[in-house]
Amino acid sequence: MNKKYIIAAAFLILGAVNQSCSNDFIDVSPTEAIPEGALGEIYNNDAGANSLVTAIYAKFLDWNMSTFAWIGVTSIVSDDADKGSSASDSGSDKDILDALTFTPSTPSFKELFASNYQGINRCNQALKYLPQLDKADPQLRERLTGEAKFLRAFMYFTLVRSFGGVPLVDHVPVTGVEADKLMTLTRKSKEEIYAFIEKDLKDAAAVLPSGTGGQRATKGAAHALLAKVYLYQKKWQLAVDETNQVTGYSLTPVFQDIYKVSGENNAESIFEINGSGGTAGRAIQQYSQVQGARGTTGWGWGFATPTQGLYDAYSATDSRRDATIIHRDMTLYDGYYVGPNTENKFYNYKAYSSNYRDQASTDVNIRYLRYAEVLLIRAEAMNELGQTSAAVPFLNQVRNRANIGNTPASSQADVRSDIWKQRRLELAFEHDRWFDLVRTGQAQAAMAADGGKVFKVGKHELFPLPQDFIMESGGLSAQNPGY
Amino acid sequence: MKQSNLKYPCLIAVLYFGMNVNAQVTQDSAKVQKIDEVVMIGYGSRKKVDNTTSISSISADEVTKTKVLNASQAIQGKAAGVQVIASDAPGSTPTVMIRGLGTVLGGRTPLYVVDGMFTDNINNINSNDILTYDILKDAAALAIYGNRAANGVIIITTKSGRGKLSVSYDGLVGFRTPLKTIKMANGSEFANYNNAGKASNYLNPNQPYDTDWFKEITRTGIYNQHNLSISGSSEVAKYFLSLSNYDEQSILKGTNYNRTTVRTNNEFRITKGIRLAQTLSATFTNDTPKSYGAFTNAYKQSPLVPVYYPNGKYGQPIYNKTTGNIDYEGGRFNNVGNPVMQLAYDNQRGRNFLLQGGLKLDIDIYKDLKFTSQFSGEYGNYKYYNFVNSKSFWLDSDPMRTENQYSATSPLTRLTNKSQNYFNWLLNNYLTYTKKIENHDIEVVVGTEASVKNGLETLIINRKDVPVSKDYWNLSGVDYYGNLYSDSDTKALESIKGNRNTTISYFGRFQYKFMNRYLLSGTIRRDGSSQFAAGNKWGTFPSFGAGWVISEESFMKDGFFDLLKLRGGWGKIGNQNVPLNYLPLSMGATYNYAFGSSPVSNGVTVNKGYDPGLGWEVTEESSLGLDFGILDKRLTGTFDIYNRKTKNLILGVVPYMATGISDLNYSHMGSVVNKGAEVSLNWADKVGEDFTYSIGANYSYNKNKLASIDLSKPVSQIVGGNLGNGQDTKLFNANAVGYALGSFYLWEADGYDANGNLKFKDLNGNGVTGSADPGDRRFFDSYIPKSTLGVNISMSYKDWDFALSGYGAFGFKVYNGKKAQRNGGENVEASVANDFWTPTNTNAANPVNPANIPIASTFYLESGDYFRINNISVGYTFKNLTDYVKSIKLYVSAINPFVFQKYSGYSSELSGYNPTDPTAEGDPYKRAGVELDAYPTLRSFVFGVNLNF
């Protein structure tokens, strides 16, 4: 071949390669995920608006939000439940929680803190992008904004009850903005957090629809939660006013039915986190399995076992006892027999799923707000305002549903004690006991009665903030006293 | 690819490589090798003596001497400055660190350039096909590869034909056993230890069963390899064909691995001045992996538990609460399953097909100008399944369970099918100009390159209730829609297309030699990568090198030094191995929710941070080296020192906790410095006519330090070395500055307290110790060795040959994760069960049986220093037996026969390799250096034969 042809061909190839390698060659659009910039074109419709808020609810299904850590810091730590499982199984830190010897580096507090902020982030993202979806129905967007605010308030309520003052993250922080960095690292006071929660709930109540059934946030849910928030701050009159706005609900006649699948989102339910089991479902991860009976005829890990103290607190006729506590040698409502050789004496019945018994994903719901609790809040607030005789009928509604008759108490102090006791018996294992003990000042005595555990007044009213948070704040936030 | 632009002396070197692939080292040819050795420098080659940079060249003979699957494992200890941490798990990839670890994110592997094609993993390459294995170490050499070179480059060329037609066959068979076993407590020791911890006699020390679980799950491994190659050349063509098969049944029962490779390399001389070379290799891999948790479970399960109960069911850790004996029902004293049962139910299989090939066109345009165009491509296809017989497993987990108790909504069986494929290609064009004018020697290379890495395309299907027999999983006419299975962490059907990664580059190099002794070289490369956002895509990577062959000077010539050469250089190289940088929407199963009884609704949110300013990670290195040869070149050596700084270190970080962002993004976080020195010496001589020997050693020292962290970035910390029980052993945050990467961050154990539990030092003096005070933790050494030593000895006497090589690593720590993972009721080592704290034995070596999970402390941190004889082999060659058979060599080889180690566990060589998480290997903040679920190091005995026709 002629050398000149070769040279020409060589340079042509070189040239061709260079021409085709323009800068577009290194511009690549992602195929693994949709970039945030495309939100406006793909999600600018009703379905898109809905999905922004669906993700917030989905956070409650995560392990770090609702399962082992949450069960530990609300049930196991209290006098309603012991660690459970076998003696040598610590559950990584459940033994420390049970004994009240926890420290800032106990892992469950980090999960509690981090998971709630992850949920708050999802709320803030929804609140940021909903206004940009101009092609979605404005009324729908308004309702969804209300739901996001309700859920944000719910999560801040969890944080402020657990830790006291925490950072107040009310919008998506922007990297590089110093004010946003301070916002995420500096603890606000308890009062500021409560004020923010109240504002969110008032905004939500204004736009949410009414209706019963707890699967989505409703006007009733916003008012019920606000009533509880006022109760914790001892703002009795405001609490009563809020409970009066919670209408349309009624108590389920048979207590046990509340916790069956047929009772999910019924007329008593104000706000529930829904789990659906099986292959097509989305469940609260391993919630049933962690608390399921352990050993022969068992189906789970056996944690958060009810205490003898709780069992004995129920009277023999109380229909709630055998709907709350599984004991050995018992036939459950679906006919399943729990044998006498399980590892522990008692187990949490409210976490039992008949359809998906031992699976990691079951159809169990967590009932966060029920009409029974609204009645008890009203009774307690009215009693504190001195309206004891007007408060007693509401207390009796709850007692009669449980088959224990009207309350024998009549003085403000006795009624108060009975209300507190009924809160314990009615709402056992619904993630309130520890916070109730702390806010009512019963904690020290109750924990001492529960096997001599030492509740240090002035320290244990608040959980320790996770050590990792204190370290990353670089001095901007201080730890809770005593830790 | 073959550099046919070699001059005559280099041709001798090439012939040398060819003839001595399966033969002994002879003195004369060794001499020739040393004078005219050629090294691959990327887009060309150079005589070693004319080279200004630091390159370690490993001969084909050395690469195949240790009979292992992956060539990078075989070179352990043979090159100074190259640290190899290998795992003996079949199909694993060794971690290779060249001059220290400069980066933390994914993309720590050196770049492998195989016949011009960029690849990350050479598991598919048959070591017998390798002709040259060159390791580019310093930045002056690496800068020609610019944006991918920050972790070093290994250039591999595969064989091509030469000389007359020759056929060679290589066969071997080997047996493998664990190099080190640990004596665990027996039945009564275990019972006494646990009873002491609970202060009650809840377990009966006299039991009928005493199971050695490690023995129950392992077997003697056996592996064999066959290799056949045919090569030759003629006036117009060179040809090479090789076929090989590697088959291993490894020590963990049921793990089998098989690799078959076919390779054809041909070169055609189309006309005078135009050559076309072609390489093509196809690799088929078939393996049945098992979860390595089996080793941890065998370590933890109690010897009291039988493998099978008397009624034939699998034994479980269930004890009768009244008698304390193992029984069918009662309480469970630990959470560990039956390891034999778990292995039996572990049913996985993977099949891999990898096709690599390339075409290279060389045109001699003028006498001094050559044009080269090279196209290479790689296609890979991977299929995998994992079958779980769920109902059967559930029934066998507790001897009292009956079939009718099995939940109606649980799946009977579960099957996961995964299929992946990808295609990458590379095209480069460059011109090479060589000119010699009197005393001036000039070589210039200028070129462009484009490379495309198409994203991995993956299809994963999860089904339930398929028949147990594998033959009936893919039936014709069946609609499997109803069998799809998903739960909280399994998705029914996933189809993923990975992001594409493209690069354009322009590069140039000039090399200048004056009077055969003064050397100067420089390179520059400009790369544009698609991984970064606009404005950050391009980077420029220059380097220069200089050398002075002092022994060629008139005052030194024919003096004491046969060779004395000083060289040095500086260069800048980059790392672009991050995922595509953009802000994605987060969606998927974990963001979905079912309202009431409605079907599941989809959720979407933003759960990631984003740094638009993310660009290249840049490493700058200055280095200096000395090569010498004395005593008639019988003693040769090199000495190198270097200083590498990786600025704008890229790390995966998560924003502050209160932002609620849980997915990590990448950002520039700081800098890492590696400083070190390498020495290698080699003595080769002969005694009389029949006996030749050589002794070589290399030693390298590297100090790795995290030099700075950018505190202005809103980032949280990285907690690593997780033990799966809530304890972490490593930390990366602002306090880690000044320590090596991957340093362990632990409490400091300090004797026992009054009850026999471990006590910890109060380093911050606040009166609180132990898990209550995280401020008492501090940094200790890292798992990365500070220095390594390699020793290579070879001798030959007449037709006998002998070789010994050893490798050691020093100055690092490992964490005994399996010992520290206790949740309660697990087994302990015999040394612990016989020497633990009791009120009468307060000076015991171990604390009392802990009631809580042991916190991460120095009690479990041990020195990892070791020295291991990697290979001893003895061979005998029969030469010129008949006209047809040129030589037959028989050899015996022992791999890893002895190890001297301080560590009490199985092995301190822990790369963190995990078959279920391929990114974990070598990641300093995962399980590297922690012995948990790690495959033990194996000792092998090999018998082999080479035949040359």
PDB file of C-alpha atoms in Angstrom, chain B residues 569-698:
ATOM      1  CA  GLY B 569      10.467  12.782  40.005  1.00  0.00           C
ATOM      2  CA  TRP B 570       7.302  14.569  40.869  1.00  0.00           C
ATOM      3  CA  GLY B 571       3.778  14.020  39.619  1.00  0.00           C
ATOM      4  CA  LYS B 572       0.121  14.716  40.094  1.00  0.00           C
ATOM      5  CA  ILE B 573      -2.495  12.009  39.651  1.00  0.00           C
ATOM      6  CA  GLY B 574      -6.191  11.819  40.233  1.00  0.00           C
ATOM      7  CA  ASN B 575      -9.021   9.621  41.437  1.00  0.00           C
ATOM      8  CA  GLN B 576     -12.478   9.941  39.940  1.00  0.00           C
ATOM      9  CA  ASN B 577     -13.981   6.771  41.357  1.00  0.00           C
ATOM     10  CA  VAL B 578     -17.074   8.176  43.003  1.00  0.00           C
ATOM     11  CA  PRO B 579     -20.666   7.564  42.031  1.00  0.00           C
ATOM     12  CA  LEU B 580     -22.172  10.100  39.663  1.00  0.00           C
ATOM     13  CA  ASN B 581     -22.560  13.348  41.571  1.00  0.00           C
ATOM     14  CA  TYR B 582     -26.136  14.643  41.504  1.00  0.00           C
ATOM     15  CA  LEU B 583     -29.049  15.048  43.899  1.00  0.00           C
ATOM     16  CA  PRO B 584     -31.501  12.166  43.438  1.00  0.00           C
ATOM     17  CA  LEU B 585     -35.058  11.765  44.601  1.00  0.00           C
ATOM     18  CA  SER B 586     -35.351   8.941  47.101  1.00  0.00           C
ATOM     19  CA  MET B 587     -38.042   6.427  46.370  1.00  0.00           C
ATOM     20  CA  GLY B 588     -38.663   2.753  46.645  1.00  0.00           C
ATOM     21  CA  ALA B 589     -40.127   0.253  49.046  1.00  0.00           C
ATOM     22  CA  THR B 590     -38.905   1.947  52.225  1.00  0.00           C
ATOM     23  CA  TYR B 591     -40.793   5.106  51.282  1.00  0.00           C
ATOM     24  CA  ASN B 592     -44.086   3.344  50.559  1.00  0.00           C
ATOM     25  CA  TYR B 593     -47.024   3.016  52.901  1.00  0.00           C
ATOM     26  CA  ALA B 594     -50.392   1.276  52.928  1.00  0.00           C
ATOM     27  CA  PHE B 595     -53.218   3.414  54.327  1.00  0.00           C
ATOM     28  CA  GLY B 596     -55.728   1.239  56.125  1.00  0.00           C
ATOM     29  CA  SER B 597     -56.752  -1.631  53.923  1.00  0.00           C
ATOM     30  CA  SER B 598     -55.770   0.164  50.731  1.00  0.00           C
ATOM     31  CA  PRO B 599     -52.974  -1.192  48.606  1.00  0.00           C
ATOM     32  CA  VAL B 600     -49.539   0.219  49.094  1.00  0.00           C
ATOM     33  CA  SER B 601     -49.022   3.815  47.955  1.00  0.00           C
ATOM     34  CA  ASN B 602     -45.732   5.123  46.645  1.00  0.00           C
ATOM     35  CA  GLY B 603     -43.752   7.704  48.517  1.00  0.00           C
ATOM     36  CA  VAL B 604     -40.981  10.008  47.378  1.00  0.00           C
ATOM     37  CA  THR B 605     -38.771  12.415  49.245  1.00  0.00           C
ATOM     38  CA  VAL B 606     -35.301  13.884  49.217  1.00  0.00           C
ATOM     39  CA  ASN B 607     -32.978  12.061  51.574  1.00  0.00           C
ATOM     40  CA  LYS B 608     -29.522  13.000  50.478  1.00  0.00           C
ATOM     41  CA  GLY B 609     -27.095  15.850  50.712  1.00  0.00           C
ATOM     42  CA  TYR B 610     -25.401  17.208  47.619  1.00  0.00           C
ATOM     43  CA  ASP B 611     -22.122  18.944  47.052  1.00  0.00           C
ATOM     44  CA  PRO B 612     -22.040  20.405  43.530  1.00  0.00           C
ATOM     45  CA  GLY B 613     -18.396  21.337  43.957  1.00  0.00           C
ATOM     46  CA  LEU B 614     -17.220  17.725  44.026  1.00  0.00           C
ATOM     47  CA  GLY B 615     -14.250  17.251  41.754  1.00  0.00           C
ATOM     48  CA  TRP B 616     -11.156  15.114  41.429  1.00  0.00           C
ATOM     49  CA  GLU B 617      -9.302  13.721  44.364  1.00  0.00           C
ATOM     50  CA  VAL B 618      -5.728  14.736  43.611  1.00  0.00           C
ATOM     51  CA  THR B 619      -2.557  13.034  44.832  1.00  0.00           C
ATOM     52  CA  GLU B 620       0.823  14.674  44.543  1.00  0.00           C
ATOM     53  CA  GLU B 621       3.990  12.714  45.024  1.00  0.00           C
ATOM     54  CA  SER B 622       7.692  13.458  45.083  1.00  0.00           C
ATOM     55  CA  SER B 623      10.066  10.568  45.013  1.00  0.00           C
ATOM     56  CA  LEU B 624      13.734   9.738  44.802  1.00  0.00           C
ATOM     57  CA  GLY B 625      15.406   6.457  43.969  1.00  0.00           C
ATOM     58  CA  LEU B 626      18.735   4.767  43.572  1.00  0.00           C
ATOM     59  CA  ASP B 627      19.523   1.645  41.556  1.00  0.00           C
ATOM     60  CA  PHE B 628      22.825  -0.091  41.854  1.00  0.00           C
ATOM     61  CA  GLY B 629      24.670  -3.195  40.800  1.00  0.00           C
ATOM     62  CA  ILE B 630      28.075  -4.310  42.033  1.00  0.00           C
ATOM     63  CA  LEU B 631      30.375  -7.293  41.960  1.00  0.00           C
ATOM     64  CA  ASP B 632      29.717  -8.077  38.359  1.00  0.00           C
ATOM     65  CA  LYS B 633      26.055  -7.358  38.904  1.00  0.00           C
ATOM     66  CA  ARG B 634      25.753 -10.260  41.261  1.00  0.00           C
ATOM     67  CA  LEU B 635      24.473  -7.924  43.923  1.00  0.00           C
ATOM     68  CA  THR B 636      21.817  -5.535  42.713  1.00  0.00           C
ATOM     69  CA  GLY B 637      19.434  -3.387  44.567  1.00  0.00           C
ATOM     70  CA  THR B 638      17.169  -0.396  44.584  1.00  0.00           C
ATOM     71  CA  PHE B 639      16.308   2.128  47.195  1.00  0.00           C
ATOM     72  CA  ASP B 640      13.334   4.503  47.017  1.00  0.00           C
ATOM     73  CA  ILE B 641      11.856   7.160  49.221  1.00  0.00           C
ATOM     74  CA  TYR B 642       8.637   9.020  48.585  1.00  0.00           C
ATOM     75  CA  ASN B 643       6.166  11.487  49.948  1.00  0.00           C
ATOM     76  CA  ARG B 644       2.566  11.356  48.749  1.00  0.00           C
ATOM     77  CA  LYS B 645      -0.142  13.748  49.668  1.00  0.00           C
ATOM     78  CA  THR B 646      -3.744  13.219  48.717  1.00  0.00           C
ATOM     79  CA  LYS B 647      -5.477  16.536  48.912  1.00  0.00           C
ATOM     80  CA  ASN B 648      -9.230  17.003  48.790  1.00  0.00           C
ATOM     81  CA  LEU B 649      -9.824  13.480  50.032  1.00  0.00           C
ATOM     82  CA  ILE B 650     -13.304  12.374  49.013  1.00  0.00           C
ATOM     83  CA  LEU B 651     -15.393  10.730  51.657  1.00  0.00           C
ATOM     84  CA  GLY B 652     -18.928   9.490  51.905  1.00  0.00           C
ATOM     85  CA  VAL B 653     -20.387  11.517  54.701  1.00  0.00           C
ATOM     86  CA  VAL B 654     -23.757  12.087  56.271  1.00  0.00           C
ATOM     87  CA  PRO B 655     -24.873  15.561  57.327  1.00  0.00           C
ATOM     88  CA  TYR B 656     -25.566  16.453  60.963  1.00  0.00           C
ATOM     89  CA  MET B 657     -28.017  14.170  62.766  1.00  0.00           C
ATOM     90  CA  ALA B 658     -30.701  16.811  63.117  1.00  0.00           C
ATOM     91  CA  THR B 659     -30.894  17.348  59.364  1.00  0.00           C
ATOM     92  CA  GLY B 660     -32.506  13.929  59.189  1.00  0.00           C
ATOM     93  CA  ILE B 661     -30.658  13.012  56.034  1.00  0.00           C
ATOM     94  CA  SER B 662     -29.672   9.385  56.309  1.00  0.00           C
ATOM     95  CA  ASP B 663     -28.128   8.690  52.891  1.00  0.00           C
ATOM     96  CA  LEU B 664     -24.555   9.649  52.387  1.00  0.00           C
ATOM     97  CA  ASN B 665     -23.148  11.901  49.714  1.00  0.00           C
ATOM     98  CA  TYR B 666     -19.569  12.617  48.685  1.00  0.00           C
ATOM     99  CA  SER B 667     -17.621  15.676  49.564  1.00  0.00           C
ATOM    100  CA  HIS B 668     -14.005  16.823  49.830  1.00  0.00           C
ATOM    101  CA  MET B 669     -13.028  16.326  53.409  1.00  0.00           C
ATOM    102  CA  GLY B 670      -9.349  16.588  54.056  1.00  0.00           C
ATOM    103  CA  SER B 671      -5.994  15.199  53.156  1.00  0.00           C
ATOM    104  CA  VAL B 672      -3.976  12.063  53.705  1.00  0.00           C
ATOM    105  CA  VAL B 673      -0.201  11.770  53.679  1.00  0.00           C
ATOM    106  CA  ASN B 674       1.806   8.640  52.985  1.00  0.00           C
ATOM    107  CA  LYS B 675       5.558   8.763  53.465  1.00  0.00           C
ATOM    108  CA  GLY B 676       7.848   5.847  53.147  1.00  0.00           C
ATOM    109  CA  ALA B 677      10.868   4.065  51.893  1.00  0.00           C
ATOM    110  CA  GLU B 678      11.492   0.886  49.981  1.00  0.00           C
ATOM    111  CA  VAL B 679      14.636  -1.210  49.823  1.00  0.00           C
ATOM    112  CA  SER B 680      15.251  -4.266  47.745  1.00  0.00           C
ATOM    113  CA  LEU B 681      18.402  -6.297  47.411  1.00  0.00           C
ATOM    114  CA  ASN B 682      19.162  -9.301  45.317  1.00  0.00           C
ATOM    115  CA  TRP B 683      22.212 -11.539  45.222  1.00  0.00           C
ATOM    116  CA  ALA B 684      22.556 -13.980  42.359  1.00  0.00           C
ATOM    117  CA  ASP B 685      25.590 -16.139  41.822  1.00  0.00           C
ATOM    118  CA  LYS B 686      26.745 -19.504  40.717  1.00  0.00           C
ATOM    119  CA  VAL B 687      29.086 -22.024  42.205  1.00  0.00           C
ATOM    120  CA  GLY B 688      30.767 -24.135  39.628  1.00  0.00           C
ATOM    121  CA  GLU B 689      28.871 -24.938  36.482  1.00  0.00           C
ATOM    122  CA  ASP B 690      25.905 -26.688  37.963  1.00  0.00           C
ATOM    123  CA  PHE B 691      24.746 -24.710  40.942  1.00  0.00           C
ATOM    124  CA  THR B 692      23.157 -21.289  40.712  1.00  0.00           C
ATOM    125  CA  TYR B 693      21.320 -19.460  43.420  1.00  0.00           C
ATOM    126  CA  SER B 694      19.795 -16.121  44.183  1.00  0.00           C
ATOM    127  CA  ILE B 695      18.612 -14.561  47.383  1.00  0.00           C
ATOM    128  CA  GLY B 696      16.470 -11.483  47.361  1.00  0.00           C
ATOM    129  CA  ALA B 697      14.717  -9.463  49.967  1.00  0.00           C
ATOM    130  CA  ASN B 698      12.613  -6.358  49.911  1.00  0.00           C
TER     131      ASN B 698
END
